[in-house]
CSV table of C-alpha atoms in Angstrom, one decimal:
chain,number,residue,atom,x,y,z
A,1,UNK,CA,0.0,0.0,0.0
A,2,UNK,CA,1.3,3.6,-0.6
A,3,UNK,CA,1.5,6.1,2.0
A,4,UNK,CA,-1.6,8.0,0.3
A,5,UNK,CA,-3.9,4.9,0.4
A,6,UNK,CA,-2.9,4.7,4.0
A,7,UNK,CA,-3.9,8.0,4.8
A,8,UNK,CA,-7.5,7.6,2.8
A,9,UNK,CA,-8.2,4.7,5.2
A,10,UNK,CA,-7.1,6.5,8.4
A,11,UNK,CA,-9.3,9.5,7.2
A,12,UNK,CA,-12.4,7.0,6.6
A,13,UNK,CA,-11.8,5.6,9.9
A,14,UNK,CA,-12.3,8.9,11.6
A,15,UNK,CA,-15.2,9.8,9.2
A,16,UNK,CA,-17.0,7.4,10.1
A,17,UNK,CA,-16.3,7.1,14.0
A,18,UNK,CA,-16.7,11.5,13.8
A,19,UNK,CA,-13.3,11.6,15.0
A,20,UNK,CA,-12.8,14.3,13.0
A,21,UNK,CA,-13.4,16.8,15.9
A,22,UNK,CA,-10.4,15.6,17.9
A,23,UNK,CA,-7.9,16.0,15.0
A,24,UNK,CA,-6.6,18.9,15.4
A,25,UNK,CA,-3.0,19.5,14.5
A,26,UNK,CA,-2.3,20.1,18.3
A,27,UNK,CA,-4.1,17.1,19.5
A,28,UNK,CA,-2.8,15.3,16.4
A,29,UNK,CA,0.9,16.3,17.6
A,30,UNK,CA,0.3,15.2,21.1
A,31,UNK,CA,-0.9,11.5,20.6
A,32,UNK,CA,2.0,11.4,18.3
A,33,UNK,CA,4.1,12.2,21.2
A,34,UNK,CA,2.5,10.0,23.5
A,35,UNK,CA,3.0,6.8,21.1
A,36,UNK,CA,6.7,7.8,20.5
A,37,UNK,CA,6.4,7.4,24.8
A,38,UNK,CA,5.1,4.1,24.6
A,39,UNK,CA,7.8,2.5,22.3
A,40,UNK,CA,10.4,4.4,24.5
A,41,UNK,CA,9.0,2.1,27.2
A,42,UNK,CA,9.2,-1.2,25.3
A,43,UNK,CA,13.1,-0.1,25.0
A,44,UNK,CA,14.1,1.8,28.1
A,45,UNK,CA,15.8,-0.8,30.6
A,46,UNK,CA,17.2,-3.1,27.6
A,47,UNK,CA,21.0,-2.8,27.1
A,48,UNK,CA,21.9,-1.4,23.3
A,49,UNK,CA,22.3,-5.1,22.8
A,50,UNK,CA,19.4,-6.2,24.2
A,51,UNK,CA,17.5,-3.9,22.7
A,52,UNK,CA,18.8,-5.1,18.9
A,53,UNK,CA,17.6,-8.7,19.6
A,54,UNK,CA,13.9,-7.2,20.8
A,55,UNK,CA,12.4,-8.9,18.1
A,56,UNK,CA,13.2,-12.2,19.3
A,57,UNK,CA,10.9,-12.4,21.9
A,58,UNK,CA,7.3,-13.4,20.5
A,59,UNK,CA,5.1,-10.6,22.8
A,60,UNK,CA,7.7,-7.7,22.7
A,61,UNK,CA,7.4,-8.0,18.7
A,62,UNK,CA,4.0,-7.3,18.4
A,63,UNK,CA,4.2,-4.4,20.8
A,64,UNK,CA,6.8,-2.9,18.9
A,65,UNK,CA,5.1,-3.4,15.7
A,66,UNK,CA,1.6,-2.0,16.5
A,67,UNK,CA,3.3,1.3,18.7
A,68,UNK,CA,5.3,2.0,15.5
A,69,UNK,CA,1.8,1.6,13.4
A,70,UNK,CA,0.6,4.1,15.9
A,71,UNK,CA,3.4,6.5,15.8
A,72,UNK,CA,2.5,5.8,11.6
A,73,UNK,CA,-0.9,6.6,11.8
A,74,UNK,CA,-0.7,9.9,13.7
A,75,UNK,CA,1.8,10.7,11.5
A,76,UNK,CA,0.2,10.2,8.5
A,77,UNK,CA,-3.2,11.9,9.8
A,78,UNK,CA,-0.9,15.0,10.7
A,79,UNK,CA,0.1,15.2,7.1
A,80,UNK,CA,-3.2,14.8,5.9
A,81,UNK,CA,-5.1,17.4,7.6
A,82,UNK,CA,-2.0,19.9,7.3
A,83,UNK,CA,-1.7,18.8,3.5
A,84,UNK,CA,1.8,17.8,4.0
A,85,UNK,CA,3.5,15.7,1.4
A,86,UNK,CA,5.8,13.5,3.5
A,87,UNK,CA,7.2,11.8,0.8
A,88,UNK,CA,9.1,14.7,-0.5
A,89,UNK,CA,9.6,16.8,2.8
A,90,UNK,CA,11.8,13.5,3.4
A,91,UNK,CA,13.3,13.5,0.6
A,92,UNK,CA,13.9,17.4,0.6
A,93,UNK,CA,15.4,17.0,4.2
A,94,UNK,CA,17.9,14.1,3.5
A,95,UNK,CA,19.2,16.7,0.6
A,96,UNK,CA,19.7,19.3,3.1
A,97,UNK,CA,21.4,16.9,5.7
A,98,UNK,CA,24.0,16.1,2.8
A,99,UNK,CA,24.9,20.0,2.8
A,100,UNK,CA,25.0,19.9,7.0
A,101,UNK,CA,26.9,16.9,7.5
A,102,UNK,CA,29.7,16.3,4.8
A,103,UNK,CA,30.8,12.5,4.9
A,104,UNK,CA,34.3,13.9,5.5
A,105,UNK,CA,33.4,15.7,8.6
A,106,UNK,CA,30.5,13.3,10.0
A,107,UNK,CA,31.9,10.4,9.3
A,108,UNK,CA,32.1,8.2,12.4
A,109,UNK,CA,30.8,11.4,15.1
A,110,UNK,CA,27.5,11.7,16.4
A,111,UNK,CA,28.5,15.0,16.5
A,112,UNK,CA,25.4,17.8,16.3
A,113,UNK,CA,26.5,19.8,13.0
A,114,UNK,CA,26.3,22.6,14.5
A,115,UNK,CA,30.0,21.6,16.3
A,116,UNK,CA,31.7,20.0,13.5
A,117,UNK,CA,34.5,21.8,12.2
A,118,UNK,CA,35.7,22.8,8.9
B,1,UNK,CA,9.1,7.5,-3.7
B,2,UNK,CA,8.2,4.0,-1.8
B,3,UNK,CA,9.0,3.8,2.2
B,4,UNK,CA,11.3,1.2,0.8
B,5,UNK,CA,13.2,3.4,-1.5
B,6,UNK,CA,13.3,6.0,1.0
B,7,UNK,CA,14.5,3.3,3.9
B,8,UNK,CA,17.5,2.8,1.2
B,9,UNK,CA,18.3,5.9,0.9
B,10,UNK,CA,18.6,6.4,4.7
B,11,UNK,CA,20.4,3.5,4.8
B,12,UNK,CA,23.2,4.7,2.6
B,13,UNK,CA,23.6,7.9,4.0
B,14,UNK,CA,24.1,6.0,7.6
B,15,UNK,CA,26.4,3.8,5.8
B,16,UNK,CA,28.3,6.4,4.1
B,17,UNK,CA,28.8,8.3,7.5
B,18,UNK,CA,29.3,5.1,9.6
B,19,UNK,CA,26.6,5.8,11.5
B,20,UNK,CA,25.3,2.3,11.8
B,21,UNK,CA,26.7,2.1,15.1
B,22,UNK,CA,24.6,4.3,17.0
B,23,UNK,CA,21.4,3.2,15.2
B,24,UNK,CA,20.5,0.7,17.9
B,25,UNK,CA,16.6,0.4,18.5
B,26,UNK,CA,17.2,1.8,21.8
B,27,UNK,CA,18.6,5.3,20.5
B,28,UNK,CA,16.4,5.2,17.4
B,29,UNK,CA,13.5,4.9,19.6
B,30,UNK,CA,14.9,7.9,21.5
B,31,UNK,CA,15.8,9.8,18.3
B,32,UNK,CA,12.3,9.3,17.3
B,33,UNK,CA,10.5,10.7,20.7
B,34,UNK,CA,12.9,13.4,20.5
B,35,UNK,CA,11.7,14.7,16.9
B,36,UNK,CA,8.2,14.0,18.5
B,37,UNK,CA,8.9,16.3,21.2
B,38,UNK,CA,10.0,19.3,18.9
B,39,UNK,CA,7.3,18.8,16.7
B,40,UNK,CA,5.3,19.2,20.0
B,41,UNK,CA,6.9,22.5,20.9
B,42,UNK,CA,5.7,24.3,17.9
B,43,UNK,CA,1.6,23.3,18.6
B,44,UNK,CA,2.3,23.5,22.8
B,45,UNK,CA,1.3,27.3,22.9
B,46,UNK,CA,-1.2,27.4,20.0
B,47,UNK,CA,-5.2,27.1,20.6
B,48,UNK,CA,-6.5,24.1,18.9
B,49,UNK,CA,-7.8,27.0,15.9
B,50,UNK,CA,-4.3,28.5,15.0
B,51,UNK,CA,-2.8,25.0,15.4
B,52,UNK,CA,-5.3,24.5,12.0
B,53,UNK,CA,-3.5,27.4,10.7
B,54,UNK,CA,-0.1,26.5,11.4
B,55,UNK,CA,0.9,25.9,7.4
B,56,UNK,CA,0.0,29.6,6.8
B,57,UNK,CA,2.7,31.1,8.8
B,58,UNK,CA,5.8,30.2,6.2
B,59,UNK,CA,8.3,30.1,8.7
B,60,UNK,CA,6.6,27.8,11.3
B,61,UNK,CA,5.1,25.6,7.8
B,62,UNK,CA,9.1,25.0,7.0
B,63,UNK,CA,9.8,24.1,10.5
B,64,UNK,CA,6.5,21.7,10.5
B,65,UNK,CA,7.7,19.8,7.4
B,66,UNK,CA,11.3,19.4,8.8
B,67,UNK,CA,10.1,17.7,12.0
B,68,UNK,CA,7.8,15.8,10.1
B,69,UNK,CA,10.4,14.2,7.8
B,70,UNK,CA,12.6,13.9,10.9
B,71,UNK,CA,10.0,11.8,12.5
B,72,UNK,CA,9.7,9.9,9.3
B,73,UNK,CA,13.5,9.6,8.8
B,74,UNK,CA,13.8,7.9,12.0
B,75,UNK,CA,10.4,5.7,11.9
B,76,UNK,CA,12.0,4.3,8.7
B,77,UNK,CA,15.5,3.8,10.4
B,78,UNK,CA,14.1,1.8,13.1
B,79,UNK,CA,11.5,-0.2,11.0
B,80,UNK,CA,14.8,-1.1,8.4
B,81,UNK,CA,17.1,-2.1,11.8
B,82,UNK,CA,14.3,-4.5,13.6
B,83,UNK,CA,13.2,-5.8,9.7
B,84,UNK,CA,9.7,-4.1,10.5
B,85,UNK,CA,7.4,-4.0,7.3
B,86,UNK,CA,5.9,-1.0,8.4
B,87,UNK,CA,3.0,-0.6,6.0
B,88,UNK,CA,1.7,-4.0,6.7
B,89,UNK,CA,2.0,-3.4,9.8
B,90,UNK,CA,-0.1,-0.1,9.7
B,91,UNK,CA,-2.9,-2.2,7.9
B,92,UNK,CA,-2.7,-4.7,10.9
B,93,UNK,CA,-3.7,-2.2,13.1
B,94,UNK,CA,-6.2,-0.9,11.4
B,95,UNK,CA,-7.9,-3.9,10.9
B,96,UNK,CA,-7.6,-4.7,15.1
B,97,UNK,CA,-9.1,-1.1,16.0
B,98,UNK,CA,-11.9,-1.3,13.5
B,99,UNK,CA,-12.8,-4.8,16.3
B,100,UNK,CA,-11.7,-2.5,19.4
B,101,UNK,CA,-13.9,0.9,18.7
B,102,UNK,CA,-16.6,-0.2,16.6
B,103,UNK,CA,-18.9,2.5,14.5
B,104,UNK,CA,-21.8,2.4,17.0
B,105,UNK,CA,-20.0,2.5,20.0
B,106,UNK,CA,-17.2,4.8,19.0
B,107,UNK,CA,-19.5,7.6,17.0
B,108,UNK,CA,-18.4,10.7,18.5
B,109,UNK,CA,-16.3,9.8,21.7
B,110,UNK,CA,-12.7,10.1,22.4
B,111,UNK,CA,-13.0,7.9,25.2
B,112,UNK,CA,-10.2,5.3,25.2
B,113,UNK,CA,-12.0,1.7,24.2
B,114,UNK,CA,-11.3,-0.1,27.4
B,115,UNK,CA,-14.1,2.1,28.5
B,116,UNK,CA,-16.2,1.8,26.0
B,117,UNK,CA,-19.7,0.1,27.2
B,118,UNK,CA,-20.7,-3.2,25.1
C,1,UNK,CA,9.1,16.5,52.8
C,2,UNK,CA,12.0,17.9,51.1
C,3,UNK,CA,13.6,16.9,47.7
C,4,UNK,CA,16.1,15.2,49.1
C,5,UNK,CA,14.7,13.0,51.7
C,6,UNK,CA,12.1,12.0,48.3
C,7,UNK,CA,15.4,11.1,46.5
C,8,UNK,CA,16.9,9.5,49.1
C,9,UNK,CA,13.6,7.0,49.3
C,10,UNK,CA,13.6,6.5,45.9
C,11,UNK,CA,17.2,5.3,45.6
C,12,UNK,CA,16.8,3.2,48.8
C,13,UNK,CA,14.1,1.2,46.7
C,14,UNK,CA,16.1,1.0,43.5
C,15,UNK,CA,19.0,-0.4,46.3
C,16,UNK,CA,16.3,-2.9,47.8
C,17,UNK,CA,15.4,-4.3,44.0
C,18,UNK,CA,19.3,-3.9,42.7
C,19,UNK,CA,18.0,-1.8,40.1
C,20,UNK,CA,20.8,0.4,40.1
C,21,UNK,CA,22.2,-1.0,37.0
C,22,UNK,CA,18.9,-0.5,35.4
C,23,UNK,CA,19.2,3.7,36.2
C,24,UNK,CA,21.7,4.9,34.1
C,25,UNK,CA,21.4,8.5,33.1
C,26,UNK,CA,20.2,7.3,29.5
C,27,UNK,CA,17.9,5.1,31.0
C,28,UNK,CA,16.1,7.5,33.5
C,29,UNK,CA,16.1,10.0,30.8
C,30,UNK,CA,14.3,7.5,28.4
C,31,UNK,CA,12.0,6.6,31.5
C,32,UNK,CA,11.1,10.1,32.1
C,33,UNK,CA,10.2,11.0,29.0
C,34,UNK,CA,7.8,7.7,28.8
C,35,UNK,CA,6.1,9.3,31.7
C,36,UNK,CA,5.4,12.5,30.4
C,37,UNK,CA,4.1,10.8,27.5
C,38,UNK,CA,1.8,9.0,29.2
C,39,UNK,CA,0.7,12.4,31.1
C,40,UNK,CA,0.2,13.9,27.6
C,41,UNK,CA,-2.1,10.7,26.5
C,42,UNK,CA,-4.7,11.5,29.2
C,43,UNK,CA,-5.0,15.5,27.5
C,44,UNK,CA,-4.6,14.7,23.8
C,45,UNK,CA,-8.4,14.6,23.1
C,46,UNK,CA,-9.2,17.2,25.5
C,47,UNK,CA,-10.2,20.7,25.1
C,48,UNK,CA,-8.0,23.2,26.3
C,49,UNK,CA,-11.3,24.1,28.5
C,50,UNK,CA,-11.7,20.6,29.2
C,51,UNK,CA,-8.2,20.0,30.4
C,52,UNK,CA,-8.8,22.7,33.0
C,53,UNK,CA,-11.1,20.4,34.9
C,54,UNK,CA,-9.6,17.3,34.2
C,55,UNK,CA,-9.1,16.9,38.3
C,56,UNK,CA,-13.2,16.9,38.8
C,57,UNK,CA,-13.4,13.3,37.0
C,58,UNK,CA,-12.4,11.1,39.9
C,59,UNK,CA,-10.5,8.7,38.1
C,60,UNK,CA,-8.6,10.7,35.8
C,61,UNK,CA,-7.6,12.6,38.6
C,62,UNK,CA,-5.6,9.7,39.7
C,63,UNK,CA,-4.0,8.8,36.9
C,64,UNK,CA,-2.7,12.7,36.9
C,65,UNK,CA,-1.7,12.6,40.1
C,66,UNK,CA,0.2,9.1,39.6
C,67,UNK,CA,1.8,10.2,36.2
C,68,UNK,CA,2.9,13.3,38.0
C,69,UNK,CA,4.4,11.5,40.6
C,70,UNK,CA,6.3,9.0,37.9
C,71,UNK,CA,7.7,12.0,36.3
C,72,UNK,CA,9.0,13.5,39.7
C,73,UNK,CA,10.5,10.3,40.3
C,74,UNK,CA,12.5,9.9,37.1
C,75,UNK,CA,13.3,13.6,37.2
C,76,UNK,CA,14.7,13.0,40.9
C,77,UNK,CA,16.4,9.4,40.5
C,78,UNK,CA,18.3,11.0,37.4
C,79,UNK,CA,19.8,14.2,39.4
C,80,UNK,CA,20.6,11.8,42.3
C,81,UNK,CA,23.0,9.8,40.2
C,82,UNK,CA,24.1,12.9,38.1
C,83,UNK,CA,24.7,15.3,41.2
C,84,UNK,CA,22.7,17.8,39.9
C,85,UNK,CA,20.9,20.1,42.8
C,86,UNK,CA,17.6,20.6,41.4
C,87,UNK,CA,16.4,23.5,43.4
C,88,UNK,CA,19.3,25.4,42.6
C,89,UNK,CA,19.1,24.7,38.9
C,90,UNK,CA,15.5,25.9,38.8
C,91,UNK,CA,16.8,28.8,40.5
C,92,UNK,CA,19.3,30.1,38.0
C,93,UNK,CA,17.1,29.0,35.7
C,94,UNK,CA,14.4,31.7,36.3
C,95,UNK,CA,17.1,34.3,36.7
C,96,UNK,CA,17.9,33.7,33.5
C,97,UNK,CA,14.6,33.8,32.1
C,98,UNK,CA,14.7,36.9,33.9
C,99,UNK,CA,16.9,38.6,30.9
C,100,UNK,CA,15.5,36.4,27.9
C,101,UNK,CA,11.8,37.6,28.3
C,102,UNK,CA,11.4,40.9,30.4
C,103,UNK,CA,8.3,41.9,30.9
C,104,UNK,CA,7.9,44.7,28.5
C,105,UNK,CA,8.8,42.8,25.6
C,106,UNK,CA,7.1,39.1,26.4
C,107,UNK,CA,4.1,40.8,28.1
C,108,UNK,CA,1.0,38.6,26.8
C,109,UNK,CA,3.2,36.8,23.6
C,110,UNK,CA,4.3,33.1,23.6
C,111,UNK,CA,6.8,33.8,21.0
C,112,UNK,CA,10.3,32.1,21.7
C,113,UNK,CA,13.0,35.1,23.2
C,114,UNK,CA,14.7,34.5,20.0
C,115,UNK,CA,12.1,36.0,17.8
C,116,UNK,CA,11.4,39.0,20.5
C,117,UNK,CA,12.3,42.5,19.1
C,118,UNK,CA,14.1,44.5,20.6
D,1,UNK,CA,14.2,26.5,48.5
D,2,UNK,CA,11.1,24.7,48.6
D,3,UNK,CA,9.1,23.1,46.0
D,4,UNK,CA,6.3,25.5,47.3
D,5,UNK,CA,8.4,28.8,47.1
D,6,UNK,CA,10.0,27.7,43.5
D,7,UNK,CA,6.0,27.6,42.7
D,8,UNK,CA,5.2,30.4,43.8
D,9,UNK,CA,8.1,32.5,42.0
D,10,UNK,CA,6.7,30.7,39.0
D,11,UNK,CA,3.4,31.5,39.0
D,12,UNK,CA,4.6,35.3,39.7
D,13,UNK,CA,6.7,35.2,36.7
D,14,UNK,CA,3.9,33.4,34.8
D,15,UNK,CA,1.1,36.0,35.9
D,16,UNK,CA,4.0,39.4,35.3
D,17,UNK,CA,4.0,38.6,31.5
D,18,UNK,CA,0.6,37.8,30.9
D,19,UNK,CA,1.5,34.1,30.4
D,20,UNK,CA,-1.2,32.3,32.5
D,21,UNK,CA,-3.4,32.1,30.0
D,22,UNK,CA,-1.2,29.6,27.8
D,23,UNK,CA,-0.7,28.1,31.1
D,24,UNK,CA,-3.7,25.6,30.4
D,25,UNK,CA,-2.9,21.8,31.9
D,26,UNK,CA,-3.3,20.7,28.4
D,27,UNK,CA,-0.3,23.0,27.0
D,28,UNK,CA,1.7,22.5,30.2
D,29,UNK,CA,1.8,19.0,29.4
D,30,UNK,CA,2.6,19.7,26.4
D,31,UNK,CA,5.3,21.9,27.6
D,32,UNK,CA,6.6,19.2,30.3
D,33,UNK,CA,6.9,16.6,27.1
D,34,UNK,CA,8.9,18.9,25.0
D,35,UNK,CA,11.6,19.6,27.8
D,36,UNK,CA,11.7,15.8,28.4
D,37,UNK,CA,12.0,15.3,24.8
D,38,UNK,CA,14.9,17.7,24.9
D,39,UNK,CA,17.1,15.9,27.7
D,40,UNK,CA,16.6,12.7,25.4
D,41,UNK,CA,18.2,14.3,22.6
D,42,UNK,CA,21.8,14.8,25.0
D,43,UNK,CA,21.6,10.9,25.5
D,44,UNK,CA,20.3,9.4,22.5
D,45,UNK,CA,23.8,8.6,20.6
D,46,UNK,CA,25.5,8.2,24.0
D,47,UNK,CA,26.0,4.5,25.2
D,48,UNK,CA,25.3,4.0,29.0
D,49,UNK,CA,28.8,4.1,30.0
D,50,UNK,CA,29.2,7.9,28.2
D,51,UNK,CA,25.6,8.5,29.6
D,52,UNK,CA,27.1,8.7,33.2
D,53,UNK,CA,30.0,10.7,32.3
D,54,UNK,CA,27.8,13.3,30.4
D,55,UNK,CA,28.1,15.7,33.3
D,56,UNK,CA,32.3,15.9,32.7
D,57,UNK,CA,31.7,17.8,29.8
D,58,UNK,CA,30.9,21.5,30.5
D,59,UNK,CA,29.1,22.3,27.9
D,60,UNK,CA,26.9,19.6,28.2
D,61,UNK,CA,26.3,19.8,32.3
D,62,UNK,CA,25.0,23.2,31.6
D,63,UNK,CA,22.6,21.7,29.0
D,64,UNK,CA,21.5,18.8,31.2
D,65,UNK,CA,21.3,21.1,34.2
D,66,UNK,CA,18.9,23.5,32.1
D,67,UNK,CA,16.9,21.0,30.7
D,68,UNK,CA,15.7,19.4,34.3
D,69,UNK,CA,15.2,22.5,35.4
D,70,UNK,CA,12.8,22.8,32.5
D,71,UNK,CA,11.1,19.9,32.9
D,72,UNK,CA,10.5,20.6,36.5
D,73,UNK,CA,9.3,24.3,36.1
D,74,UNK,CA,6.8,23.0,34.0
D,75,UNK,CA,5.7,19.4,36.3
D,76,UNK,CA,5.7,22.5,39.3
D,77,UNK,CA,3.6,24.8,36.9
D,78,UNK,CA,0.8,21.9,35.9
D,79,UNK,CA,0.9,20.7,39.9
D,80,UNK,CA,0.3,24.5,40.4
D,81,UNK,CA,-2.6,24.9,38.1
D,82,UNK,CA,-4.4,21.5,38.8
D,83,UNK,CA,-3.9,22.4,43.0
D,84,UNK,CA,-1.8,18.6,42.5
D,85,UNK,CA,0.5,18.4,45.5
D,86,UNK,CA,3.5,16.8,44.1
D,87,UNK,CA,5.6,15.6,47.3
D,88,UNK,CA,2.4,13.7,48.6
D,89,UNK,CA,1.8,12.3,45.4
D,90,UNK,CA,5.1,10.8,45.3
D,91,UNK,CA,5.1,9.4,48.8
D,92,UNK,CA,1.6,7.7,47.9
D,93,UNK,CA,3.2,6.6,44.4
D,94,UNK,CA,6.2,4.9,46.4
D,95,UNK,CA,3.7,3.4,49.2
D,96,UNK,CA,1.9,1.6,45.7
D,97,UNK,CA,5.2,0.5,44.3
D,98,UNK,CA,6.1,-1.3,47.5
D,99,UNK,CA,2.9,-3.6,47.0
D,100,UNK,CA,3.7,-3.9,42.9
D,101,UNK,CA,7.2,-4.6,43.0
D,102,UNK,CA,7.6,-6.6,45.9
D,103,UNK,CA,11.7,-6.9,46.7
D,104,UNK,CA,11.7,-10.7,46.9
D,105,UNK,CA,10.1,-10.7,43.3
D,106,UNK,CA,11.8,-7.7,41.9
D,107,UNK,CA,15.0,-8.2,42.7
D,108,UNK,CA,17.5,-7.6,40.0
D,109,UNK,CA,14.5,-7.7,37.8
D,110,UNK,CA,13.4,-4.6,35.4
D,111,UNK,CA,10.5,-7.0,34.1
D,112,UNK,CA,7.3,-4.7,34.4
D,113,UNK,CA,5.2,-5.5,37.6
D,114,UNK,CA,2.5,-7.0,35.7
D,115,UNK,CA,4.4,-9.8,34.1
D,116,UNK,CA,6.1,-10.4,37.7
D,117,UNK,CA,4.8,-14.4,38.6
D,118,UNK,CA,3.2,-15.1,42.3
């Protein structure tokens, strides 16, 4: 499925529940907040390690997948009632990140750009 | 472009900055609640109105997109490291809340479906 | 009580579980921010009007309470093991507030000091 | 300085520039979130071990100072507003924890208190 037919059946979904009411950018921003939150949970006490081999265990798999769906579908319903194409703001902002983080000067630093050096 | 061709394309530009290494789950995760939280910033003082006018205001619509993608960017990153098919995924969910807040019940109401009556 | 006879409670019961190795500074700040997130969840479908008497709904009122309390907790157990003085910190950080938004220019505006004229 | 006092000089500061009204529990949370999201950014390419060193670094002790006095000018704000008080909160939170997470089940254990077995 694209990321547009995605979006007509999140905005059917709300249609038809009048959940249209609640989506407001500000409230659209906030549960997209909160469901970032809850996949912080899932990871929070696991090592770096651990947390690489999450999908290993059965019931920790299917929380991750459904809170990223979440974090998807607020995502996408922000873009659709702000008429954002996300598609190309991605694509637009990896251009830009070329420009702010040179491979010669990045290159191994999780250096903000902001502090690299020229 | 597809999520795919845009998880490539992320991929690379990790690659070519040997960046891999701090893409674990874990810090994606956090990476991903941190974009979350700046996208919150710009709505956190607006009334629910001018958060519906947010794209009008060229400066704040620039900022919108960029957190957007940055939300995106790091969605896809995490969804590529854990082998997540995010779109199927996104369907999955769908299908389980149209079961958990059904038309009748959910017409209309914010209220979380635990408390929904039956 | 005092801040510091709350933080010395909380990291007796971390010491009582051996959850020390659990609450490194990454880790309570992952933590924390899962608890704000959780605070947002219960006001993302509210009005702003309706979030003013979100304490009149008996039950909600003690899930604010406890999220509220889960923050504090984080926010305490991570200046415990960084040696940060919280009190203090707050303190310096209103006097410098002091010069970023005086009163003349911020008077009634939620724009960010940086865009503030001079 | 007490929690109460830092509230106080708070609110004063809130109600000299006009700011109360964006001072709604919905935007403080909001608010709260943001700062939190913030302080996750500092940590998120760190690993654990660099995590606990983060205060050796200057720059970044000022940053990590500023941020948790953010986030608790804004949990002392919304505690303020909703007439929440935060140190009895906590007490009550810990007093709940100690029947959730008993030691002889919890020990060493960052499983969640739900999946702990009988």
């Amino acid at each position: 499925m694209t990321l547009s037919s995605l979006q007509h059946a999140l905005a059917r979904f709300a249609v038809e529940r009048d959940w249209e009411q609640f989506h407001t950018p500000k409230n659209l921003a906030m549960a997209l907040a909160g469901e970032s939150g809850e996949l912080l949970e899932i990871f929070q006490w696991l090592t770096p390690e651990q947390s690489a081999q999450v999908m290993q265990d059965d019931e920790r798999a299917v929380q991750v997948r459904e809170e990223m769906a979440d974090v998807l579908a607020y995502l996408l319903r922000l873009a659709d009632v702000l008429d954002v194409d996300l598609e190309r703001a991605l694509v637009e902002k990896i251009e830009k990140n070329r420009g702010k983080y040179p491979v010669h000067l990045a290159r191994g630093s999780a250096v903000k750009y902001t502090q690299l050096g020229g």
